XYZ file of N, CA and C in Angstrom:
705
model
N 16.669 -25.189 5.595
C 15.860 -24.106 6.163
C 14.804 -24.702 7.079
N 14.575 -24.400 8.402
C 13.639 -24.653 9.303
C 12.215 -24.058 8.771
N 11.076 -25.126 9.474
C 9.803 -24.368 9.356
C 9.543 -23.073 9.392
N 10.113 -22.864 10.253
C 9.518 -21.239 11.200
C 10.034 -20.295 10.132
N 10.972 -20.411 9.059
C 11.435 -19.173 8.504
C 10.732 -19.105 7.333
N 10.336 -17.944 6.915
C 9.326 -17.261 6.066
C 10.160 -17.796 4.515
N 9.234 -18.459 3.969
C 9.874 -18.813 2.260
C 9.662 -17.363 1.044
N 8.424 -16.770 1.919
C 8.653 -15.541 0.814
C 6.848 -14.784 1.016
N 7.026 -13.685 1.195
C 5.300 -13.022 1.229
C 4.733 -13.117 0.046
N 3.427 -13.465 0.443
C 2.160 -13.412 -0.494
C 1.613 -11.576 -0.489
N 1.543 -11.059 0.649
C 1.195 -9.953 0.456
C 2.457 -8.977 0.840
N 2.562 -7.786 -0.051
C 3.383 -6.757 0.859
C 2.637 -5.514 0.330
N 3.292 -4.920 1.690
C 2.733 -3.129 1.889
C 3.402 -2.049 1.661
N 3.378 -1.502 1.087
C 4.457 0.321 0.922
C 3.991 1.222 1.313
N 5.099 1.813 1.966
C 4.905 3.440 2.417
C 5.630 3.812 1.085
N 5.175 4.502 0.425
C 5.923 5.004 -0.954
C 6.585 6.586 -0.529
N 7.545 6.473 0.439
C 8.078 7.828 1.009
C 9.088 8.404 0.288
N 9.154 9.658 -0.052
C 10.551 9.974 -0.423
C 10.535 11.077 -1.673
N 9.087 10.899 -1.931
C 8.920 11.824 -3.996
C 9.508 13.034 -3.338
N 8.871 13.843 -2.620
C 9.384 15.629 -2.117
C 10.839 15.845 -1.883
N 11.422 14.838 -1.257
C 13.022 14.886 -1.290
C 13.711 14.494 -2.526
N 13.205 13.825 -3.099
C 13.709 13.585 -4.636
C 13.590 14.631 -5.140
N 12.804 14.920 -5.213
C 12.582 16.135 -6.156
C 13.274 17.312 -5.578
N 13.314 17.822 -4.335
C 13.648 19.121 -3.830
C 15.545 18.658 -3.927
N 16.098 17.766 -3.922
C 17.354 17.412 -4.141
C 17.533 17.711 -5.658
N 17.043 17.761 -6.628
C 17.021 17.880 -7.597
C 16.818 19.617 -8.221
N 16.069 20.368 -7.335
C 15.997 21.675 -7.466
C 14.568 21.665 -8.726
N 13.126 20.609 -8.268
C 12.559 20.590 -8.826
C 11.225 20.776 -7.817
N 10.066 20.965 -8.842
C 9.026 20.452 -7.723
C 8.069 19.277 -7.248
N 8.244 19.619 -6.100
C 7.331 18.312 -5.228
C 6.563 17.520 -6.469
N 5.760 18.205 -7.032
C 5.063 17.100 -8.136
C 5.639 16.249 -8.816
N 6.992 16.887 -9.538
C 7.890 16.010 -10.219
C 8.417 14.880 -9.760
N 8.484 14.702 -8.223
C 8.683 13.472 -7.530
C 7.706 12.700 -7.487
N 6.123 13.381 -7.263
C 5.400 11.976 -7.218
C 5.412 11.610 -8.787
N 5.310 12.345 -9.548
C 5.173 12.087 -10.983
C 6.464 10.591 -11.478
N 7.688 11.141 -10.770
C 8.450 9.859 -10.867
C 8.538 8.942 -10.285
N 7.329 8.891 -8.794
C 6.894 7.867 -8.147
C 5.931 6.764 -8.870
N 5.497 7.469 -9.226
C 4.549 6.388 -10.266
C 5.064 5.481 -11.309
N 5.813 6.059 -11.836
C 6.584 5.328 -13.024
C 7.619 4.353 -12.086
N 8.028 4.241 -10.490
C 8.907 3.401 -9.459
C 7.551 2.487 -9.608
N 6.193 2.568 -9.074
C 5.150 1.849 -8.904
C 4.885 1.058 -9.865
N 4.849 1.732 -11.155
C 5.011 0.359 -12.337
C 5.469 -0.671 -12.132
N 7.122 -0.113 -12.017
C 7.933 -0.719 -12.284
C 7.755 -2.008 -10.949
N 7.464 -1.366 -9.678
C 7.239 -1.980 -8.558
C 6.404 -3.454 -8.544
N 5.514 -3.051 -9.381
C 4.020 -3.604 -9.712
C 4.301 -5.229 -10.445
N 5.001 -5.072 -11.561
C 5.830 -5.720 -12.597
C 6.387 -7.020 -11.926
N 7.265 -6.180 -10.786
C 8.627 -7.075 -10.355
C 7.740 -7.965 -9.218
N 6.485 -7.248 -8.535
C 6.076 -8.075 -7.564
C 5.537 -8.886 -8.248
N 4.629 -8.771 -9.378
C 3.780 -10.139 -10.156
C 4.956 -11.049 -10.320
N 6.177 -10.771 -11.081
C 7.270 -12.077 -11.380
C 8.291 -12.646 -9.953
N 7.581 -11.793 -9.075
C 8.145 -12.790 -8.160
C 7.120 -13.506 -6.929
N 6.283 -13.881 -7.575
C 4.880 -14.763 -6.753
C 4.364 -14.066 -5.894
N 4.328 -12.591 -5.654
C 3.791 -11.408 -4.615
C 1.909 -11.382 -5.342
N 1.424 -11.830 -4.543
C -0.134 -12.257 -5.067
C -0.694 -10.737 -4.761
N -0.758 -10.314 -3.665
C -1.088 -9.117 -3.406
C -0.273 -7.722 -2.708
N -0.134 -6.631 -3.857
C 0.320 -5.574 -3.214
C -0.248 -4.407 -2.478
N -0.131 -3.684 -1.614
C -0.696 -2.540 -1.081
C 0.014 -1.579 -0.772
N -0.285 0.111 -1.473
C 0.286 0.991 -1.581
C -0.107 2.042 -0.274
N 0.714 3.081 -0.096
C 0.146 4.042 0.458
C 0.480 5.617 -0.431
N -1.029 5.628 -1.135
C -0.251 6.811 -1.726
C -0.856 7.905 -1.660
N -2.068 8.449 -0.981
C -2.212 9.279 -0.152
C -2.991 9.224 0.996
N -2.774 10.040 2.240
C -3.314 9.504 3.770
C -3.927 11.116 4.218
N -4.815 10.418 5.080
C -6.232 11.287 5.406
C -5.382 12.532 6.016
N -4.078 12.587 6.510
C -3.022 13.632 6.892
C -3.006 14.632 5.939
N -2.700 13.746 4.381
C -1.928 14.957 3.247
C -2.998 15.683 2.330
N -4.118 16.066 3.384
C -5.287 16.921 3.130
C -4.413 18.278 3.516
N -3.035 17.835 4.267
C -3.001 19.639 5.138
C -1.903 19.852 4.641
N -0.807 19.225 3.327
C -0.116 19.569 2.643
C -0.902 21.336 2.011
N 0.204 21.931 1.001
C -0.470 22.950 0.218
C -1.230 22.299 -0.903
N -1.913 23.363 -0.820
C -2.860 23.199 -1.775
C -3.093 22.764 -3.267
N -1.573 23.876 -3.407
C -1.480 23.261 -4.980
C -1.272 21.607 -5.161
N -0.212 21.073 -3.882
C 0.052 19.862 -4.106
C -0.816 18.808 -3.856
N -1.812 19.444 -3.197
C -2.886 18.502 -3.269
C -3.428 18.409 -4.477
N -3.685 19.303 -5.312
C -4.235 19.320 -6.360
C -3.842 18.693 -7.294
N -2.910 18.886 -7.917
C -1.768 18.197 -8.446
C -1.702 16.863 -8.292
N -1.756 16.605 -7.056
C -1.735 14.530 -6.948
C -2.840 14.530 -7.053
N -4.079 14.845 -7.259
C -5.405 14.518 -7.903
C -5.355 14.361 -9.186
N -4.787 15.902 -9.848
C -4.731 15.656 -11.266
C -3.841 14.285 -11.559
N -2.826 14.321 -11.188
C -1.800 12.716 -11.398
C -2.516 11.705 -11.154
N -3.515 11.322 -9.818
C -4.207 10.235 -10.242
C -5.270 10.221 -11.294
N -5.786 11.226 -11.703
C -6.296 10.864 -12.531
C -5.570 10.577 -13.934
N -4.523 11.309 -14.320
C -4.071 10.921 -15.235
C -3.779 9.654 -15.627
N -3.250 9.081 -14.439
C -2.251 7.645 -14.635
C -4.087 6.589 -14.752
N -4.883 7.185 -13.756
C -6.098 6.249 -14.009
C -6.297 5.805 -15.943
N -6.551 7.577 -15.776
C -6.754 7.094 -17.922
C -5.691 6.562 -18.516
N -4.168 6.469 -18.428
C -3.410 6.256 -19.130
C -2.787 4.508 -18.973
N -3.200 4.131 -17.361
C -2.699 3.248 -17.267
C -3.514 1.939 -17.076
N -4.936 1.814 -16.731
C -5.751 1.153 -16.143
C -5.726 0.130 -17.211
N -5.735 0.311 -18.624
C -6.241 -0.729 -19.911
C -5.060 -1.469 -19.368
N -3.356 -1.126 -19.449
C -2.321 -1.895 -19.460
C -1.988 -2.980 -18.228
N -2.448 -2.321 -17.064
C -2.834 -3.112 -16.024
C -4.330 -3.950 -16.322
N -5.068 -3.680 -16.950
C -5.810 -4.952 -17.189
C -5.231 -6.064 -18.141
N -5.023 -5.658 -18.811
C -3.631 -6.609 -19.748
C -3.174 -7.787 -19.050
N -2.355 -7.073 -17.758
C -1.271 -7.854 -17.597
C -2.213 -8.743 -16.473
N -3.076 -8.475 -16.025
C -3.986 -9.296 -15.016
C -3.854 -8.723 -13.837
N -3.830 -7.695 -13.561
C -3.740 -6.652 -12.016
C -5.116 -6.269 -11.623
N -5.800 -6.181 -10.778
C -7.080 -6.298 -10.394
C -6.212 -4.938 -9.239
N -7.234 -3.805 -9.553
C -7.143 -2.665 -9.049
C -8.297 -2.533 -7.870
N -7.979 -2.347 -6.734
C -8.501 -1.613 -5.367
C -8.454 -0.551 -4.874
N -9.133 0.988 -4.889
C -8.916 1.837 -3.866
C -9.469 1.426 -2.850
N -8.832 1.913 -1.682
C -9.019 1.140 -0.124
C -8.695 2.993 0.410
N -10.077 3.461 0.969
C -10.136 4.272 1.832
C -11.288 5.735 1.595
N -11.444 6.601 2.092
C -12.794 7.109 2.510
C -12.759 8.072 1.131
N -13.811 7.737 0.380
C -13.866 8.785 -0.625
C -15.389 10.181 -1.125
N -15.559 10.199 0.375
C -16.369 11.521 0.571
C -15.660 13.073 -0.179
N -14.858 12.994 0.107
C -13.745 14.594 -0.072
C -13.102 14.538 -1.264
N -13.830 13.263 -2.037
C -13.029 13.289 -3.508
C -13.895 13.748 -4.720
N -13.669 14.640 -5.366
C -14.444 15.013 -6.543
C -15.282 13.681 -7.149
N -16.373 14.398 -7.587
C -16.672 13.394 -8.342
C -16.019 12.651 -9.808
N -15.337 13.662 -10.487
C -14.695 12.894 -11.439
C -13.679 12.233 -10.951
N -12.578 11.965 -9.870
C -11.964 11.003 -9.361
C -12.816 10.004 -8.632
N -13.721 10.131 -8.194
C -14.727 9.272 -7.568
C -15.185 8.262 -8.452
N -15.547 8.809 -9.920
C -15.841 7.889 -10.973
C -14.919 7.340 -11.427
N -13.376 7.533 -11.565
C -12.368 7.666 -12.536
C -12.248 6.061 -11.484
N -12.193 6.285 -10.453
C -11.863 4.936 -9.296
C -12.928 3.913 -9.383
N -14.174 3.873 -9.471
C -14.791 3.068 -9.681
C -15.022 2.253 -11.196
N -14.607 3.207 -12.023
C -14.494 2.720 -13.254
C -13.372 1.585 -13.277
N -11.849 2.369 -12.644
C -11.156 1.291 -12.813
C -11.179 0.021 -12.015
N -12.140 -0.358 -11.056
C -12.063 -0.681 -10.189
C -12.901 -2.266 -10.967
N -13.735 -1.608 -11.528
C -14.834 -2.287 -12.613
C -14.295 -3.056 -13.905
N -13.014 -2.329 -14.570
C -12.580 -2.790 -15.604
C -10.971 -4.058 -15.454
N -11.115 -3.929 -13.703
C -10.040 -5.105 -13.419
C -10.458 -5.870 -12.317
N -11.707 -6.102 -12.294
C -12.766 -6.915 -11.181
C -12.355 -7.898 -11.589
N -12.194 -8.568 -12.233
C -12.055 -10.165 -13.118
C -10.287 -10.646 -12.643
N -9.958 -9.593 -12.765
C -8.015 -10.094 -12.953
C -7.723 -10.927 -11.696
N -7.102 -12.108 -11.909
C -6.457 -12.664 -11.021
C -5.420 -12.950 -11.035
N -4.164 -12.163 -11.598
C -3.115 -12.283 -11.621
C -2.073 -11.572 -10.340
N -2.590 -10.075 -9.793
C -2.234 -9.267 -8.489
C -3.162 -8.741 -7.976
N -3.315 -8.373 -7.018
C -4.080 -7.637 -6.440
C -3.517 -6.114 -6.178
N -4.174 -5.274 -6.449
C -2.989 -3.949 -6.245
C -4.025 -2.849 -5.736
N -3.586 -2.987 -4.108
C -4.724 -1.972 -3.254
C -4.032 -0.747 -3.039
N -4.671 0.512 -3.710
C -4.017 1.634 -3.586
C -4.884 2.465 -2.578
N -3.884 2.376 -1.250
C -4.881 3.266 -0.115
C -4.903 5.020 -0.422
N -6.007 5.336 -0.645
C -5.821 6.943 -1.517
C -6.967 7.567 -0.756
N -6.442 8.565 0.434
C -7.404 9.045 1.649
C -7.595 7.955 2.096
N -6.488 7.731 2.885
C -6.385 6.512 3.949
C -5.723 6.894 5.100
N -6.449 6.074 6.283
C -5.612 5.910 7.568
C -5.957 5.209 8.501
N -5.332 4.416 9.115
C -5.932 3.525 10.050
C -6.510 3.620 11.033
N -6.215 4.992 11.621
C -7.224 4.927 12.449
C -8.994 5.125 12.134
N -8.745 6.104 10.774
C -10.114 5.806 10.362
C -10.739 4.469 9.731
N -9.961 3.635 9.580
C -10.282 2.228 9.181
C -10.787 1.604 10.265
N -10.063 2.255 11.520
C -10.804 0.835 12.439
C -11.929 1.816 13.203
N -12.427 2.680 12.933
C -13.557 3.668 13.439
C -14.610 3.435 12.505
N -14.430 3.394 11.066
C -15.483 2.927 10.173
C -15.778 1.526 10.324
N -14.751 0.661 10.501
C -15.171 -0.662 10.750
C -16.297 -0.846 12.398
N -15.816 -0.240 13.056
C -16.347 -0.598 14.273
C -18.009 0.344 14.118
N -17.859 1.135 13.637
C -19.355 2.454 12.959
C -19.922 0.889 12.235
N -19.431 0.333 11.560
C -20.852 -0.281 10.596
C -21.467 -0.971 11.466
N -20.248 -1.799 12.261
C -20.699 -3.081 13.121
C -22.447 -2.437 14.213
N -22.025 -1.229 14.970
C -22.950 -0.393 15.444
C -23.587 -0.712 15.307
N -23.763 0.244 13.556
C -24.841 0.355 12.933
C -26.224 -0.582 12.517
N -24.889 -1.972 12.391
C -25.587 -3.064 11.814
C -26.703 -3.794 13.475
N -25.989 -3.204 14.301
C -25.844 -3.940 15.882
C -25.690 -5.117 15.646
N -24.290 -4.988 15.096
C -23.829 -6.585 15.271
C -22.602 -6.149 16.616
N -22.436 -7.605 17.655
C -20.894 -7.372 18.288
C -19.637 -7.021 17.732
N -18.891 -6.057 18.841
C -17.584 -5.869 18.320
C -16.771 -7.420 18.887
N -15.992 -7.848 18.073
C -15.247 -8.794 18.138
C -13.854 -8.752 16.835
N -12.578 -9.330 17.883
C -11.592 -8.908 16.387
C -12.115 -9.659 14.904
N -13.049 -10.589 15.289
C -12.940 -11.538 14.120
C -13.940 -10.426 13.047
N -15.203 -9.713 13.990
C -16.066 -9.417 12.963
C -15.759 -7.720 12.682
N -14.704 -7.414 13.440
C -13.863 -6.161 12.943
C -13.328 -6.332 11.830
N -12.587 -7.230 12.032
C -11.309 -7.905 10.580
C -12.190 -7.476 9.355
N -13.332 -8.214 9.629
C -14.136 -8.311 8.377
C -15.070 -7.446 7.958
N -15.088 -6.138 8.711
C -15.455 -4.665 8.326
C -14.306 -3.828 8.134
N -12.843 -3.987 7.706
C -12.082 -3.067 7.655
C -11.857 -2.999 6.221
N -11.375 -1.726 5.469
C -11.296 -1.462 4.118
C -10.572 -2.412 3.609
N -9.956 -3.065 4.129
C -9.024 -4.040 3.056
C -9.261 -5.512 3.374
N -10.874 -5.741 3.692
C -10.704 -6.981 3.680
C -11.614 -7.213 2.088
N -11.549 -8.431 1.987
C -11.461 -9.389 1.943
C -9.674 -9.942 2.095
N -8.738 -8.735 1.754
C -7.510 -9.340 1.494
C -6.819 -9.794 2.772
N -5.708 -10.879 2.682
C -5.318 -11.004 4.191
C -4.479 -10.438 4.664
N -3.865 -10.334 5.441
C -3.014 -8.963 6.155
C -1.663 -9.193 5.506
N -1.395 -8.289 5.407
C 0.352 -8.019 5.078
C 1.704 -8.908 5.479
N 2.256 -9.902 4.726
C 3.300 -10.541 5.303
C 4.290 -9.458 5.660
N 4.943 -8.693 4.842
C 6.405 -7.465 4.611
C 5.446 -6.004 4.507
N 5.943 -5.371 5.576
C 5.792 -4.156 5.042
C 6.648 -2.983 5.180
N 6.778 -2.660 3.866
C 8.014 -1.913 3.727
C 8.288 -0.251 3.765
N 8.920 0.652 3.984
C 8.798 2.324 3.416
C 10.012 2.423 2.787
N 10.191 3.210 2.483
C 11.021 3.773 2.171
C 11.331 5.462 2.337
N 12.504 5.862 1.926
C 12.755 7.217 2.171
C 13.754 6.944 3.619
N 14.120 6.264 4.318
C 15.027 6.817 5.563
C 14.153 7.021 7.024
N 13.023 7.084 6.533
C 11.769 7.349 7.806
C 11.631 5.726 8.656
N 11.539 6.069 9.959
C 11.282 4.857 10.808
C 9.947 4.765 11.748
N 8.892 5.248 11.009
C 7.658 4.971 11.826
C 6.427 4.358 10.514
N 4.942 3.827 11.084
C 4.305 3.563 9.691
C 3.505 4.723 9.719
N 3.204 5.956 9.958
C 2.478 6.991 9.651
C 0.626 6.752 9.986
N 0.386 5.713 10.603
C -1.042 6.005 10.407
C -1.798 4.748 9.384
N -0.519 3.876 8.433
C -1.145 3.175 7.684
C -1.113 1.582 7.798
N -2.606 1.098 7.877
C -2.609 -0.190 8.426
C -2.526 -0.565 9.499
N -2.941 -0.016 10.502
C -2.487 0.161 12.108
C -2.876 -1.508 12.319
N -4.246 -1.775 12.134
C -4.875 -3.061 11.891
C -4.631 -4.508 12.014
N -3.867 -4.092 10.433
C -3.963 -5.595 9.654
C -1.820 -5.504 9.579
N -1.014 -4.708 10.158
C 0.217 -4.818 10.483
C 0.355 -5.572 11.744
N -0.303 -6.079 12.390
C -0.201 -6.674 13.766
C 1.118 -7.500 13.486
N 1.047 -8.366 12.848
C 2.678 -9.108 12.659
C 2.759 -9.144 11.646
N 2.870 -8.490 10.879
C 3.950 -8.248 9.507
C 5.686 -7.461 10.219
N 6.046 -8.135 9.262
C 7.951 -8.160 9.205
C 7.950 -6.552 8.737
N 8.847 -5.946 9.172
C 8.831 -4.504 8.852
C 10.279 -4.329 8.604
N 10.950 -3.788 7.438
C 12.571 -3.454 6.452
C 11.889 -2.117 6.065
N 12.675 -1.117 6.607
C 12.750 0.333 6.230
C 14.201 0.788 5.366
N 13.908 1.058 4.593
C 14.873 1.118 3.496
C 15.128 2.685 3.214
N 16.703 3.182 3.019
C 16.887 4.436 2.911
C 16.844 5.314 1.563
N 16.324 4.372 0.907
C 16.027 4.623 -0.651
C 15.091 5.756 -0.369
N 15.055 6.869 -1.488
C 13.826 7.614 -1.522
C 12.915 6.794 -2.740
N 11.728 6.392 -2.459
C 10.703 5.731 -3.154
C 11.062 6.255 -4.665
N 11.094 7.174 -5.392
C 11.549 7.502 -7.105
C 12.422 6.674 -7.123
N 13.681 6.335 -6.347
C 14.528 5.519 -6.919
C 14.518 3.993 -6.251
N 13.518 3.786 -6.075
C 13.466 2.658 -5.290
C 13.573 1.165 -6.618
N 13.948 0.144 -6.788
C 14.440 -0.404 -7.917
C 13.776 -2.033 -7.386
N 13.690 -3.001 -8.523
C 13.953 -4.252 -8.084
C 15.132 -4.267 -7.472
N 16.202 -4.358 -7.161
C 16.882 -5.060 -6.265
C 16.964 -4.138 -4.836
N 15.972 -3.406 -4.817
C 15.861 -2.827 -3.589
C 14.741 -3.325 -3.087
N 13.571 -3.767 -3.691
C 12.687 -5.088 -4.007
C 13.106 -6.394 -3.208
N 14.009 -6.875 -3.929
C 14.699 -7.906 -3.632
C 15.346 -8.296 -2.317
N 15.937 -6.993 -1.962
C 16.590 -6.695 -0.826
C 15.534 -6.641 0.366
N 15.141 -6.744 0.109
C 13.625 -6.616 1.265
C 13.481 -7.993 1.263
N 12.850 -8.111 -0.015
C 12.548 -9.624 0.306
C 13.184 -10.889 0.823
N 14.954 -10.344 0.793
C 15.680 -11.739 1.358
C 15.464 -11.323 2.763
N 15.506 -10.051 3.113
C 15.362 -10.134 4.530
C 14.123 -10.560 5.258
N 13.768 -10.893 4.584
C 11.889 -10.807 5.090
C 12.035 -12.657 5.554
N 12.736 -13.197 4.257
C 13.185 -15.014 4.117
C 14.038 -15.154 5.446
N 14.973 -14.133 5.970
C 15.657 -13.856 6.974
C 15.489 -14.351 8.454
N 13.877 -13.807 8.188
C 12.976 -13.507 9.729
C 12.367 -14.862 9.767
N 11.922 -15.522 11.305
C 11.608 -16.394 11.646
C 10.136 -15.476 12.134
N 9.041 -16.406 11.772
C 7.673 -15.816 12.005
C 7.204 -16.974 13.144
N 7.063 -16.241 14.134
C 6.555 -16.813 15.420
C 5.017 -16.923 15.869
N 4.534 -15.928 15.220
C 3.315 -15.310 15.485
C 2.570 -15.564 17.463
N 3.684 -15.729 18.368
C 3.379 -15.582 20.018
C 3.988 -16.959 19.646
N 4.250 -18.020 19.256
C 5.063 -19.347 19.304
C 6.479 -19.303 19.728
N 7.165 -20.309 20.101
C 8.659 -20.208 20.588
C 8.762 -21.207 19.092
N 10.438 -20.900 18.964
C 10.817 -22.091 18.171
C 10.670 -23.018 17.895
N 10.685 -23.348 19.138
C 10.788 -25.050 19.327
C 9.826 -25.596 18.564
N 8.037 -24.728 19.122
C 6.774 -24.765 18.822
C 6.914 -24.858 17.268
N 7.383 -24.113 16.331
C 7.049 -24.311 15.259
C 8.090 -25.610 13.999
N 9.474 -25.498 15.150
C 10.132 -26.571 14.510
C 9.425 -28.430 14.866
């Protein structure tokens, strides 16, 4: 294997697309898909720690799916909070260090707390990193980043952007993946995707599996990372 080809990402990204078609294929409702999205995310979560994936990043709701209905907005509130209480101790367990990454003005206060709590009770873990962008979007990422800089009157520069955007300290995304059959990134990570490897997979996210996992990841080993270099340059 030559230099230039990728041995395997430290970080990857999800579009977790697909719960509403799962479910509406099923003759169920929309909730019942994200509800079985979560239990894919476990499982997701699991397979990235045992395979040296240091940091993951989700997309699991975006500053868009304010204009879904109502009920279903509601509903994926109640679900995060649920999975917050039910799941946060077991992910501290296993060493997962929990991140929400994105604007949480428009969020109740008991999800507001429910996030900082967990946020508090897996500060220590250094086993994954697991950034769940929840009221996220990139373009408001790089508008808040560039607002503090302002504010602070410090210069805009990419370096001291980088380092006002919601997901730093972490480093940008090697793989980033969706799923569901969709071929665009929606708004997420506009940023810190600058060269990440991108595998769109026709899986709907509920059934998305380790070896659909996997399958990403050989392709990702696939790709030769240039970053503006020619071959030659990196062989």
């Amino acid at each position: 294997m030559s230099a230039s080809v990728a041995p395997g990402p430290s970080h990857v990204a999800i579009v977790m697309d697909g719960n509403g078609r799962w479910a509406s294929k099923r003759f169920l409702p929309r909730l019942a898909g994200h509800k079985q999205g979560v239990d894919t995310l476990k499982r997701v979560v699991r397979a990235c720690f045992t395979r040296g994936i240091s940091t993951l990043t989700v997309f699991a709701f975006s500053s868009e799916n304010w204009n879904r209905p109502a009920d279903e907005v509601s509903g994926l509130m109640d679900l995060l909070a649920g999975a917050l209480a039910r799941e946060v101790s077991q992910l501290k367990q296993e060493g997962v260090r929990l991140r929400f990454v994105g604007s949480r003005t428009a969020l109740s206060e008991k999800v507001q707390q429910g996030l900082q709590q967990a946020e508090s009770e897996t500060a220590i873990n250094t086993g994954l990193t697991l950034n769940v962008c929840f009221n996220y979007g990139g373009r408001w990422d790089i508008v808040q980043a560039a607002s503090t800089l302002v504010k602070r009157g410090e210069a805009i520069t990419e370096d001291s952007l980088d380092k006002m955007m919601a997901l730093a300290p972490c480093a940008d995304p090697d793989l980033f993946i969706r799923t569901g059959g969709e071929y665009r990134i929606s708004n997420f990570l506009l940023w810190q995707s600058a060269y990440a490897e991108f595998v769109f997979s026709p899986v709907l996210w509920p059934d998305f599996s380790e070896d659909d996992l996997d399958t990403a990841l050989t392709e990702y080993r696939s790709r030769e990372r240039r970053f503006g270099k020619t071959s030659e340059q990196l062989r």
